[in-house]
């Protein structure tokens, strides 16, 4: 077992926090006579960590988290075979031996029966919570999963399908941007569509935005139905009608294209860094050179159509031309065109946007036309077309304008439209992935995931390559490999380690009720593991999720406290939590939300205190499971390969573990530490665990040039795939054919989204009518939109059981109940603090009203994800959540497989204030 390095007296132990996706952040734990007493900044990280070794409010809850009296401190097993919300599981303490044997027994039976079941689905499933952060706490468990073989990560836990999903997929396609943010330290103007960065951006995000306001005088315009804390510290709040953001953005594009001189756009960028000049043939695919199949452009110098990469050309940006060439249709059919009229892709765009005037948009999104027009013009005014900046000796374009999208805007219906419009508007002024502009943070679907630049490999037609799942007849994955059918239904989700959790994960839950036509028979996993996730609280239609989980035959919960999902578990395994466990993770480079480092390296999480009770280090649990399940050798192999974070062998060093033995926790991490030291020093040093325990982290420089994709694109002669989505159009058509050939028509609505230029739809209304048509009722009976929003104090529902966190949150408006506009409340006779019933066509919930001017009259909002009924302390909050009111519906699912946290509701008073 691991031991803390804090005998007596006062010590400060360096470690990291990765409780939310805005991390990891570095800190120190003050330990007095073996007891953690305070969380402090890690001043050693000044100049290394982008927030100078500071952490956010959530990290200060870690002391209380460790000593929470409600922790589960021994393994437990269920004694009541009946599972249900109202069934007491009858958990009784058992020894680790008994618990691990119970699980190993199931695993060995699974292996004997075959790793896949009759439907072809993995018999073992696992779910992990918010944004992949559990990986920073689960030690070598990834090596266990990799050694096991196929594991189904289909069962969503809120992350993925509710969570920045369109941005993940389209962002990676267009600029290797799994997540997107402004180049905050340089930008001057930000239009944020519901990105609640001051609550969701973590310590680095908040720090960067505060600096930007003070140092650069950045102007941020916050467009969102409810005034978030981010709206509160923005220059302007624009209360848009929910889910009508595409109209606002189309109108901004219209203003840029039709109300301003073309010289206000970055013509050079559009001509040479995007596909704007590519000619579009009559069926909507590019016109290509018959020999090379390269897309053609119209060269103004030669007055002829030539392949896009011909030297010394001046491609026409706009206009109609007569040209000949080959059009390659879906499924590789071809059409020869002789002297046909063609438009450039930019010409197609202009044609598409012509009618989207601010006056038109004003009617859709309930924002005055002049506001939209002014925001578009301010964006142009700040773009500084032609300006340059030197970054590490290289001259790059400088375009200090950015657009960001929050999680409800870039998820579900409208997500494609908004991501497309945002990326396009960056291209119009040359601000995509250049200093000051809209840039990508992390990369997850393309490989290598450690570096955006090297993941941007040259592909067809002058664009980056993208690992679409195949849609051609021979290679389409006709039989889903996992229960959410990700590779079968979503070409864009790719096939990386992350792709399973980014499939349409609600389909896995929905199929537990009934299967889909012409699809494999739905099955349950024989064994389901879950860790740091609580889908029975965080997903949609949470009672339906609970029902599905209650029927799973064998559920293993890694457990901190009792919660609503482990209520249905068969075995509880208590892990060492944040301040107790040992693990080394990669830090630095470009990470999620707004983490941009000038360094890269590793940080250690180490036991600051002796673990409470019988809790065990996750690596110990993983090693024991591997041994008992007979997969010790592949498990050790996986660790050696780097499945737990660091490859143990490099060009000039080898700290590989012996494959035959069971290795201790410290032994494994000592080898990892030595490999990390060697990796950072080119093999020169091999400091082990003791050194890392003392220092906590080690980094080398990370070039700032790597923050931007533009120089890499330029060096490799690559173009951003904007504005016209020829590939999307092609794969969508092919996917539709494959599905129809298999008799599947329940994905037809999703297929309509594969447009080369997104058609306009009033998603606000479409969502309402989809809910009503599936569940019944009348539109006029559900006049409000119910939304949700982040709280800086809470990491999802992960720290709801801490009094300290709740106390801080209580000082921030809106945490007590349903946020409502006072004028709307007055019409319904509702007063502040009244008990109300909020009803959707699916179900109803109750809570107290919090009146605030900062919300549209047609909108209600419930902060965070509460509504707990088991989690200690939180179960007594009596604060509602939207999650039981939101249905899981095929009709609300977009082509990427996600939907949004929004539902039409009614509200009525059912009781007075307390
Ligand atoms: N209403 C509403 N619902 C939402 C959202 C919203 O904004 N509003 N957001 C959605 C999004 S974007 C996401 S990403 C998801 C996230 O949702 P989930 O990934 O499901 O995350 P949490 O609800 O935080 O669940 C974390 C669980 O881990 C447990 N836990 C905490 N620390 C430890 C530990 O050290 N060890 C162990 N074993 N367990 C621990 C907690 O008790 C809790 O039960 O939620 C989604 N759901
Ligand atoms: N403190 C903290 N930080 C976190 C997390 C956490 O749990 N706690 N979770 C992390 C995760 S997993 C995620 S996904 C991110 C999410 O980060 P954000 O996307 O920034 O999240 P939210 O606060 O949920 O966004 C809600 C905002 O969207 C607005 N909104 C809702 N619907 C619409 C709409 O239709 N149009 C527009 N324009 N605005 C709309 C609401 O008014 C609200 O202000 O946060 C991450 N950071
Ligand atoms: S932002 Fe806060 S909670 Fe999130 S990782 Fe950083 S310190 Fe931890
Ligand atoms: Mo999320």
mmCIF file of C-alpha atoms in Angstrom, residues 5-344:
data_model
loop_
_atom_site.group_PDB
_atom_site.id
_atom_site.type_symbol
_atom_site.label_atom_id
_atom_site.label_comp_id
_atom_site.label_asym_id
_atom_site.label_seq_id
_atom_site.Cartn_x
_atom_site.Cartn_y
_atom_site.Cartn_z
ATOM 1 C CA UNK A 5 5.209 11.334 3.436
ATOM 2 C CA UNK A 6 3.959 13.308 6.417
ATOM 3 C CA UNK A 7 4.961 11.793 9.729
ATOM 4 C CA UNK A 8 4.556 14.488 12.399
ATOM 5 C CA UNK A 9 4.606 18.243 12.521
ATOM 6 C CA UNK A 10 3.495 20.418 9.608
ATOM 7 C CA UNK A 11 4.170 19.470 6.001
ATOM 8 C CA UNK A 12 2.943 20.792 2.678
ATOM 9 C CA UNK A 13 2.264 18.084 0.150
ATOM 10 C CA UNK A 14 2.215 18.950 -3.547
ATOM 11 C CA UNK A 15 -0.569 17.408 -5.598
ATOM 12 C CA UNK A 16 -3.109 18.216 -8.317
ATOM 13 C CA UNK A 17 -6.831 18.771 -8.599
ATOM 14 C CA UNK A 18 -8.700 17.485 -11.638
ATOM 15 C CA UNK A 19 -12.201 17.538 -10.237
ATOM 16 C CA UNK A 20 -13.594 19.323 -13.280
ATOM 17 C CA UNK A 21 -12.655 19.518 -16.970
ATOM 18 C CA UNK A 22 -11.117 22.959 -16.512
ATOM 19 C CA UNK A 23 -8.110 21.376 -14.757
ATOM 20 C CA UNK A 24 -5.690 19.956 -13.935
ATOM 21 C CA UNK A 25 -4.485 22.578 -11.470
ATOM 22 C CA UNK A 26 -1.638 22.401 -8.981
ATOM 23 C CA UNK A 27 -1.915 22.909 -5.235
ATOM 24 C CA UNK A 28 -0.452 21.999 -1.870
ATOM 25 C CA UNK A 29 -2.143 20.306 1.046
ATOM 26 C CA UNK A 30 -1.192 21.479 4.482
ATOM 27 C CA UNK A 31 -0.880 18.454 6.759
ATOM 28 C CA UNK A 32 -0.591 18.805 10.526
ATOM 29 C CA UNK A 33 0.360 15.689 12.477
ATOM 30 C CA UNK A 34 -1.018 13.509 9.739
ATOM 31 C CA UNK A 35 -4.266 15.441 9.321
ATOM 32 C CA UNK A 36 -4.990 17.475 6.185
ATOM 33 C CA UNK A 37 -6.032 20.902 7.432
ATOM 34 C CA UNK A 38 -5.905 23.243 4.454
ATOM 35 C CA UNK A 39 -5.589 23.563 0.685
ATOM 36 C CA UNK A 40 -3.059 26.169 -0.374
ATOM 37 C CA UNK A 41 -1.652 27.488 -3.652
ATOM 38 C CA UNK A 42 1.467 25.763 -4.900
ATOM 39 C CA UNK A 43 3.806 28.739 -5.205
ATOM 40 C CA UNK A 44 6.489 26.485 -6.699
ATOM 41 C CA UNK A 45 4.294 26.477 -9.793
ATOM 42 C CA UNK A 46 4.374 30.260 -10.203
ATOM 43 C CA UNK A 47 5.542 30.778 -13.768
ATOM 44 C CA UNK A 48 4.769 27.169 -14.662
ATOM 45 C CA UNK A 49 1.039 26.710 -14.172
ATOM 46 C CA UNK A 50 -1.158 29.117 -16.170
ATOM 47 C CA UNK A 51 -2.988 30.169 -12.998
ATOM 48 C CA UNK A 52 0.300 30.423 -11.092
ATOM 49 C CA UNK A 53 -0.333 27.490 -8.784
ATOM 50 C CA UNK A 54 -3.771 28.661 -7.665
ATOM 51 C CA UNK A 55 -6.885 26.538 -7.549
ATOM 52 C CA UNK A 56 -10.576 27.376 -7.659
ATOM 53 C CA UNK A 57 -13.113 27.230 -4.857
ATOM 54 C CA UNK A 58 -13.970 23.585 -5.509
ATOM 55 C CA UNK A 59 -10.475 22.402 -4.622
ATOM 56 C CA UNK A 60 -10.842 23.966 -1.174
ATOM 57 C CA UNK A 61 -13.535 21.390 -0.497
ATOM 58 C CA UNK A 62 -11.044 18.529 -0.704
ATOM 59 C CA UNK A 63 -10.223 18.493 2.992
ATOM 60 C CA UNK A 64 -13.874 18.125 3.844
ATOM 61 C CA UNK A 65 -14.217 15.537 1.084
ATOM 62 C CA UNK A 66 -11.523 13.385 2.671
ATOM 63 C CA UNK A 67 -13.042 13.458 6.152
ATOM 64 C CA UNK A 68 -16.680 13.340 5.051
ATOM 65 C CA UNK A 69 -18.324 11.211 7.775
ATOM 66 C CA UNK A 70 -20.681 9.794 5.166
ATOM 67 C CA UNK A 71 -17.996 8.063 3.144
ATOM 68 C CA UNK A 72 -18.316 4.383 2.455
ATOM 69 C CA UNK A 73 -15.199 3.025 4.125
ATOM 70 C CA UNK A 74 -15.349 -0.711 3.549
ATOM 71 C CA UNK A 75 -16.332 -2.882 0.602
ATOM 72 C CA UNK A 76 -20.013 -3.746 0.750
ATOM 73 C CA UNK A 77 -22.325 -6.214 -0.880
ATOM 74 C CA UNK A 78 -26.001 -6.068 -1.483
ATOM 75 C CA UNK A 79 -28.175 -8.480 0.459
ATOM 76 C CA UNK A 80 -31.556 -7.509 -0.953
ATOM 77 C CA UNK A 81 -31.783 -9.086 -4.415
ATOM 78 C CA UNK A 82 -34.683 -6.777 -5.306
ATOM 79 C CA UNK A 83 -33.532 -3.527 -6.864
ATOM 80 C CA UNK A 84 -35.681 -0.437 -6.905
ATOM 81 C CA UNK A 85 -35.724 3.135 -5.742
ATOM 82 C CA UNK A 86 -37.787 2.127 -2.739
ATOM 83 C CA UNK A 87 -35.895 -1.071 -2.020
ATOM 84 C CA UNK A 88 -33.273 -0.890 0.734
ATOM 85 C CA UNK A 89 -30.231 -2.551 -0.852
ATOM 86 C CA UNK A 90 -29.267 -3.986 2.511
ATOM 87 C CA UNK A 91 -25.583 -3.306 1.969
ATOM 88 C CA UNK A 92 -23.364 -5.180 4.435
ATOM 89 C CA UNK A 93 -19.599 -4.749 4.923
ATOM 90 C CA UNK A 94 -17.414 -7.471 3.452
ATOM 91 C CA UNK A 95 -13.665 -7.959 3.182
ATOM 92 C CA UNK A 96 -11.708 -6.850 0.121
ATOM 93 C CA UNK A 97 -11.000 -10.503 -0.587
ATOM 94 C CA UNK A 98 -14.649 -11.378 -0.687
ATOM 95 C CA UNK A 99 -15.531 -8.332 -2.789
ATOM 96 C CA UNK A 100 -12.804 -8.901 -5.350
ATOM 97 C CA UNK A 101 -13.528 -12.617 -5.558
ATOM 98 C CA UNK A 102 -17.197 -11.913 -6.153
ATOM 99 C CA UNK A 103 -16.296 -9.684 -9.083
ATOM 100 C CA UNK A 104 -13.544 -11.958 -10.408
ATOM 101 C CA UNK A 105 -15.992 -14.820 -10.333
ATOM 102 C CA UNK A 106 -18.396 -12.914 -12.601
ATOM 103 C CA UNK A 107 -15.564 -11.836 -14.865
ATOM 104 C CA UNK A 108 -14.284 -15.371 -15.214
ATOM 105 C CA UNK A 109 -17.762 -16.600 -16.103
ATOM 106 C CA UNK A 110 -17.977 -13.882 -18.739
ATOM 107 C CA UNK A 111 -14.661 -14.917 -20.206
ATOM 108 C CA UNK A 112 -15.774 -18.535 -20.277
ATOM 109 C CA UNK A 113 -19.001 -17.572 -22.089
ATOM 110 C CA UNK A 114 -17.226 -15.315 -24.583
ATOM 111 C CA UNK A 115 -16.467 -11.634 -24.314
ATOM 112 C CA UNK A 116 -19.280 -10.744 -26.725
ATOM 113 C CA UNK A 117 -22.895 -11.776 -26.273
ATOM 114 C CA UNK A 118 -25.364 -13.123 -28.833
ATOM 115 C CA UNK A 119 -26.023 -9.620 -30.180
ATOM 116 C CA UNK A 120 -22.322 -8.998 -30.611
ATOM 117 C CA UNK A 121 -22.126 -6.570 -27.681
ATOM 118 C CA UNK A 122 -19.416 -6.700 -25.012
ATOM 119 C CA UNK A 123 -20.611 -8.476 -21.883
ATOM 120 C CA UNK A 124 -18.622 -6.074 -19.721
ATOM 121 C CA UNK A 125 -19.570 -2.396 -19.701
ATOM 122 C CA UNK A 126 -18.114 0.598 -17.906
ATOM 123 C CA UNK A 127 -19.087 4.246 -17.465
ATOM 124 C CA UNK A 128 -16.994 7.147 -16.292
ATOM 125 C CA UNK A 129 -18.112 10.655 -15.528
ATOM 126 C CA UNK A 130 -17.676 14.234 -16.590
ATOM 127 C CA UNK A 131 -15.276 14.949 -19.385
ATOM 128 C CA UNK A 132 -12.910 12.060 -18.846
ATOM 129 C CA UNK A 133 -11.639 13.519 -15.564
ATOM 130 C CA UNK A 134 -12.044 10.202 -13.684
ATOM 131 C CA UNK A 135 -8.979 8.997 -15.604
ATOM 132 C CA UNK A 136 -6.875 11.302 -13.432
ATOM 133 C CA UNK A 137 -8.043 9.377 -10.369
ATOM 134 C CA UNK A 138 -8.370 5.783 -11.515
ATOM 135 C CA UNK A 139 -4.688 4.867 -11.556
ATOM 136 C CA UNK A 140 -4.015 1.812 -13.699
ATOM 137 C CA UNK A 141 -7.661 0.891 -14.233
ATOM 138 C CA UNK A 142 -7.391 1.901 -17.931
ATOM 139 C CA UNK A 143 -4.692 -0.780 -18.249
ATOM 140 C CA UNK A 144 -7.111 -3.285 -16.732
ATOM 141 C CA UNK A 145 -9.817 -2.346 -19.262
ATOM 142 C CA UNK A 146 -7.391 -2.482 -22.150
ATOM 143 C CA UNK A 147 -6.116 -5.892 -21.023
ATOM 144 C CA UNK A 148 -9.648 -7.231 -20.621
ATOM 145 C CA UNK A 149 -10.666 -6.830 -24.274
ATOM 146 C CA UNK A 150 -13.901 -5.329 -25.572
ATOM 147 C CA UNK A 151 -15.644 -3.191 -22.937
ATOM 148 C CA UNK A 152 -18.830 -1.288 -23.738
ATOM 149 C CA UNK A 153 -18.562 2.397 -22.829
ATOM 150 C CA UNK A 154 -22.023 2.988 -24.308
ATOM 151 C CA UNK A 155 -23.967 3.906 -21.226
ATOM 152 C CA UNK A 156 -23.778 7.653 -21.021
ATOM 153 C CA UNK A 157 -23.536 9.553 -17.853
ATOM 154 C CA UNK A 158 -24.472 13.021 -18.987
ATOM 155 C CA UNK A 159 -21.080 13.781 -20.378
ATOM 156 C CA UNK A 160 -20.873 13.440 -24.148
ATOM 157 C CA UNK A 161 -24.432 13.704 -25.381
ATOM 158 C CA UNK A 162 -25.275 16.643 -23.075
ATOM 159 C CA UNK A 163 -21.920 18.232 -23.210
ATOM 160 C CA UNK A 164 -20.323 20.359 -25.968
ATOM 161 C CA UNK A 165 -20.895 17.423 -28.280
ATOM 162 C CA UNK A 166 -21.214 19.092 -31.684
ATOM 163 C CA UNK A 167 -18.146 21.163 -30.902
ATOM 164 C CA UNK A 168 -16.220 17.994 -30.085
ATOM 165 C CA UNK A 169 -17.001 16.411 -33.441
ATOM 166 C CA UNK A 170 -17.128 19.364 -35.835
ATOM 167 C CA UNK A 171 -14.417 21.229 -33.970
ATOM 168 C CA UNK A 172 -12.036 18.326 -34.527
ATOM 169 C CA UNK A 173 -13.019 18.112 -38.177
ATOM 170 C CA UNK A 174 -12.464 21.781 -38.910
ATOM 171 C CA UNK A 175 -9.533 22.725 -36.716
ATOM 172 C CA UNK A 176 -8.574 19.860 -34.453
ATOM 173 C CA UNK A 177 -10.539 21.536 -31.730
ATOM 174 C CA UNK A 178 -12.307 19.071 -29.448
ATOM 175 C CA UNK A 179 -12.973 22.192 -27.423
ATOM 176 C CA UNK A 180 -12.751 25.789 -28.568
ATOM 177 C CA UNK A 181 -11.998 29.075 -26.828
ATOM 178 C CA UNK A 182 -10.798 32.585 -27.584
ATOM 179 C CA UNK A 183 -7.096 33.325 -27.593
ATOM 180 C CA UNK A 184 -8.059 35.152 -24.428
ATOM 181 C CA UNK A 185 -4.666 36.690 -23.605
ATOM 182 C CA UNK A 186 -4.674 38.520 -26.952
ATOM 183 C CA UNK A 187 -8.241 38.939 -28.076
ATOM 184 C CA UNK A 188 -10.134 42.255 -27.941
ATOM 185 C CA UNK A 189 -13.708 41.243 -28.701
ATOM 186 C CA UNK A 190 -15.628 38.106 -27.731
ATOM 187 C CA UNK A 191 -19.165 37.145 -28.646
ATOM 188 C CA UNK A 192 -20.181 34.357 -26.292
ATOM 189 C CA UNK A 193 -23.310 32.374 -27.056
ATOM 190 C CA UNK A 194 -24.095 30.866 -23.677
ATOM 191 C CA UNK A 195 -20.534 29.987 -22.756
ATOM 192 C CA UNK A 196 -20.596 30.520 -19.014
ATOM 193 C CA UNK A 197 -16.849 30.779 -18.724
ATOM 194 C CA UNK A 198 -16.762 32.613 -15.373
ATOM 195 C CA UNK A 199 -18.456 29.574 -13.827
ATOM 196 C CA UNK A 200 -17.225 26.787 -16.074
ATOM 197 C CA UNK A 201 -13.723 27.901 -17.013
ATOM 198 C CA UNK A 202 -12.041 26.930 -13.784
ATOM 199 C CA UNK A 203 -9.232 28.869 -12.239
ATOM 200 C CA UNK A 204 -7.310 29.259 -15.518
ATOM 201 C CA UNK A 205 -10.346 30.482 -17.448
ATOM 202 C CA UNK A 206 -11.422 32.979 -14.848
ATOM 203 C CA UNK A 207 -7.851 34.220 -14.455
ATOM 204 C CA UNK A 208 -7.378 34.625 -18.224
ATOM 205 C CA UNK A 209 -10.652 36.476 -18.702
ATOM 206 C CA UNK A 210 -10.026 38.790 -15.750
ATOM 207 C CA UNK A 211 -6.581 39.616 -17.120
ATOM 208 C CA UNK A 212 -8.037 40.189 -20.573
ATOM 209 C CA UNK A 213 -10.563 42.673 -19.210
ATOM 210 C CA UNK A 214 -7.947 44.572 -17.244
ATOM 211 C CA UNK A 215 -4.953 44.328 -19.584
ATOM 212 C CA UNK A 216 -6.559 44.387 -23.033
ATOM 213 C CA UNK A 217 -9.897 45.985 -22.230
ATOM 214 C CA UNK A 218 -11.560 43.076 -23.987
ATOM 215 C CA UNK A 219 -15.236 43.571 -24.719
ATOM 216 C CA UNK A 220 -17.335 40.476 -24.187
ATOM 217 C CA UNK A 221 -20.930 40.300 -25.374
ATOM 218 C CA UNK A 222 -22.853 37.536 -23.620
ATOM 219 C CA UNK A 223 -25.771 36.210 -25.656
ATOM 220 C CA UNK A 224 -27.975 33.944 -23.505
ATOM 221 C CA UNK A 225 -31.548 33.668 -22.222
ATOM 222 C CA UNK A 226 -30.516 33.931 -18.595
ATOM 223 C CA UNK A 227 -27.974 36.314 -17.102
ATOM 224 C CA UNK A 228 -25.230 34.008 -15.863
ATOM 225 C CA UNK A 229 -22.334 35.167 -13.720
ATOM 226 C CA UNK A 230 -20.519 35.449 -17.039
ATOM 227 C CA UNK A 231 -23.236 37.734 -18.359
ATOM 228 C CA UNK A 232 -22.912 39.638 -15.102
ATOM 229 C CA UNK A 233 -19.277 40.493 -15.757
ATOM 230 C CA UNK A 234 -19.590 41.041 -19.504
ATOM 231 C CA UNK A 235 -19.868 44.407 -21.229
ATOM 232 C CA UNK A 236 -23.298 43.512 -22.541
ATOM 233 C CA UNK A 237 -26.005 40.906 -22.049
ATOM 234 C CA UNK A 238 -28.225 40.000 -25.009
ATOM 235 C CA UNK A 239 -31.208 37.925 -23.810
ATOM 236 C CA UNK A 240 -31.828 35.679 -26.806
ATOM 237 C CA UNK A 241 -34.732 33.248 -27.083
ATOM 238 C CA UNK A 242 -33.463 29.720 -26.309
ATOM 239 C CA UNK A 243 -32.090 27.648 -29.186
ATOM 240 C CA UNK A 244 -32.449 30.423 -31.782
ATOM 241 C CA UNK A 245 -28.726 31.191 -31.878
ATOM 242 C CA UNK A 246 -28.377 29.972 -35.487
ATOM 243 C CA UNK A 247 -30.656 32.817 -36.631
ATOM 244 C CA UNK A 248 -28.524 35.381 -34.805
ATOM 245 C CA UNK A 249 -25.382 33.961 -36.366
ATOM 246 C CA UNK A 250 -26.812 33.729 -39.888
ATOM 247 C CA UNK A 251 -27.726 37.387 -39.575
ATOM 248 C CA UNK A 252 -24.216 38.275 -38.420
ATOM 249 C CA UNK A 253 -22.873 36.486 -41.502
ATOM 250 C CA UNK A 254 -25.393 38.367 -43.656
ATOM 251 C CA UNK A 255 -24.208 41.698 -42.288
ATOM 252 C CA UNK A 256 -20.599 40.768 -42.980
ATOM 253 C CA UNK A 257 -21.363 39.613 -46.515
ATOM 254 C CA UNK A 258 -23.978 42.107 -47.651
ATOM 255 C CA UNK A 259 -23.839 45.212 -45.503
ATOM 256 C CA UNK A 260 -20.102 45.693 -45.599
ATOM 257 C CA UNK A 261 -17.564 46.041 -48.381
ATOM 258 C CA UNK A 262 -15.840 42.758 -49.186
ATOM 259 C CA UNK A 263 -12.556 44.469 -48.369
ATOM 260 C CA UNK A 264 -13.555 44.251 -44.704
ATOM 261 C CA UNK A 265 -13.140 40.475 -44.935
ATOM 262 C CA UNK A 266 -9.809 38.663 -45.006
ATOM 263 C CA UNK A 267 -9.846 37.921 -48.736
ATOM 264 C CA UNK A 268 -6.378 36.448 -48.742
ATOM 265 C CA UNK A 269 -7.234 33.998 -45.955
ATOM 266 C CA UNK A 270 -10.479 33.010 -47.664
ATOM 267 C CA UNK A 271 -8.777 32.421 -50.997
ATOM 268 C CA UNK A 272 -5.753 30.530 -49.783
ATOM 269 C CA UNK A 273 -6.544 29.093 -46.362
ATOM 270 C CA UNK A 274 -10.109 27.888 -46.996
ATOM 271 C CA UNK A 275 -12.037 26.102 -49.744
ATOM 272 C CA UNK A 276 -13.991 29.245 -50.614
ATOM 273 C CA UNK A 277 -12.751 29.309 -54.253
ATOM 274 C CA UNK A 278 -13.526 25.620 -54.950
ATOM 275 C CA UNK A 279 -16.086 25.252 -57.725
ATOM 276 C CA UNK A 280 -19.309 23.461 -56.886
ATOM 277 C CA UNK A 281 -20.805 21.283 -59.637
ATOM 278 C CA UNK A 282 -24.538 20.981 -60.401
ATOM 279 C CA UNK A 283 -25.257 18.086 -57.983
ATOM 280 C CA UNK A 284 -23.666 19.902 -55.071
ATOM 281 C CA UNK A 285 -20.273 18.169 -55.055
ATOM 282 C CA UNK A 286 -17.028 19.814 -56.081
ATOM 283 C CA UNK A 287 -16.105 20.065 -59.764
ATOM 284 C CA UNK A 288 -12.874 18.111 -60.116
ATOM 285 C CA UNK A 289 -10.013 17.642 -62.481
ATOM 286 C CA UNK A 290 -10.832 14.397 -64.369
ATOM 287 C CA UNK A 291 -7.287 13.027 -64.058
ATOM 288 C CA UNK A 292 -6.223 13.914 -60.536
ATOM 289 C CA UNK A 293 -9.716 14.333 -59.081
ATOM 290 C CA UNK A 294 -8.520 17.494 -57.379
ATOM 291 C CA UNK A 295 -11.178 20.179 -56.841
ATOM 292 C CA UNK A 296 -11.019 22.976 -59.386
ATOM 293 C CA UNK A 297 -10.865 26.711 -58.789
ATOM 294 C CA UNK A 298 -11.333 29.528 -61.279
ATOM 295 C CA UNK A 299 -7.977 31.165 -61.920
ATOM 296 C CA UNK A 300 -8.467 34.841 -62.721
ATOM 297 C CA UNK A 301 -4.992 35.039 -64.257
ATOM 298 C CA UNK A 302 -5.616 32.331 -66.826
ATOM 299 C CA UNK A 303 -9.392 32.738 -66.985
ATOM 300 C CA UNK A 304 -9.636 28.966 -66.666
ATOM 301 C CA UNK A 305 -10.546 26.277 -64.165
ATOM 302 C CA UNK A 306 -7.419 24.707 -62.650
ATOM 303 C CA UNK A 307 -6.716 22.319 -59.746
ATOM 304 C CA UNK A 308 -6.757 24.198 -56.437
ATOM 305 C CA UNK A 309 -3.050 23.629 -55.777
ATOM 306 C CA UNK A 310 -1.764 24.935 -59.130
ATOM 307 C CA UNK A 311 1.165 27.306 -58.639
ATOM 308 C CA UNK A 312 0.903 31.032 -59.376
ATOM 309 C CA UNK A 313 -2.843 31.439 -59.552
ATOM 310 C CA UNK A 314 -5.309 34.030 -58.365
ATOM 311 C CA UNK A 315 -8.412 32.021 -57.537
ATOM 312 C CA UNK A 316 -11.767 33.757 -57.875
ATOM 313 C CA UNK A 317 -13.489 33.995 -54.512
ATOM 314 C CA UNK A 318 -16.975 34.728 -55.734
ATOM 315 C CA UNK A 319 -18.861 34.472 -58.965
ATOM 316 C CA UNK A 320 -20.371 32.177 -61.553
ATOM 317 C CA UNK A 321 -18.242 30.531 -64.251
ATOM 318 C CA UNK A 322 -18.548 28.078 -67.110
ATOM 319 C CA UNK A 323 -16.247 25.111 -66.700
ATOM 320 C CA UNK A 324 -15.854 21.412 -67.408
ATOM 321 C CA UNK A 325 -14.805 18.639 -65.066
ATOM 322 C CA UNK A 326 -15.734 15.577 -63.116
ATOM 323 C CA UNK A 327 -18.221 15.437 -60.274
ATOM 324 C CA UNK A 328 -17.667 12.543 -57.885
ATOM 325 C CA UNK A 329 -21.007 11.678 -56.335
ATOM 326 C CA UNK A 330 -21.579 9.624 -53.191
ATOM 327 C CA UNK A 331 -20.490 5.991 -53.508
ATOM 328 C CA UNK A 332 -17.958 7.010 -56.120
ATOM 329 C CA UNK A 333 -20.366 7.441 -59.016
ATOM 330 C CA UNK A 334 -19.113 10.050 -61.439
ATOM 331 C CA UNK A 335 -20.625 12.588 -63.802
ATOM 332 C CA UNK A 336 -18.668 14.316 -66.568
ATOM 333 C CA UNK A 337 -19.665 17.907 -66.953
ATOM 334 C CA UNK A 338 -18.932 19.840 -70.117
ATOM 335 C CA UNK A 339 -19.118 23.603 -69.957
ATOM 336 C CA UNK A 340 -21.611 23.872 -67.112
ATOM 337 C CA UNK A 341 -22.405 26.951 -65.029
ATOM 338 C CA UNK A 342 -20.792 26.650 -61.609
ATOM 339 C CA UNK A 343 -20.492 28.840 -58.516
ATOM 340 C CA UNK A 344 -17.563 28.987 -56.140
#
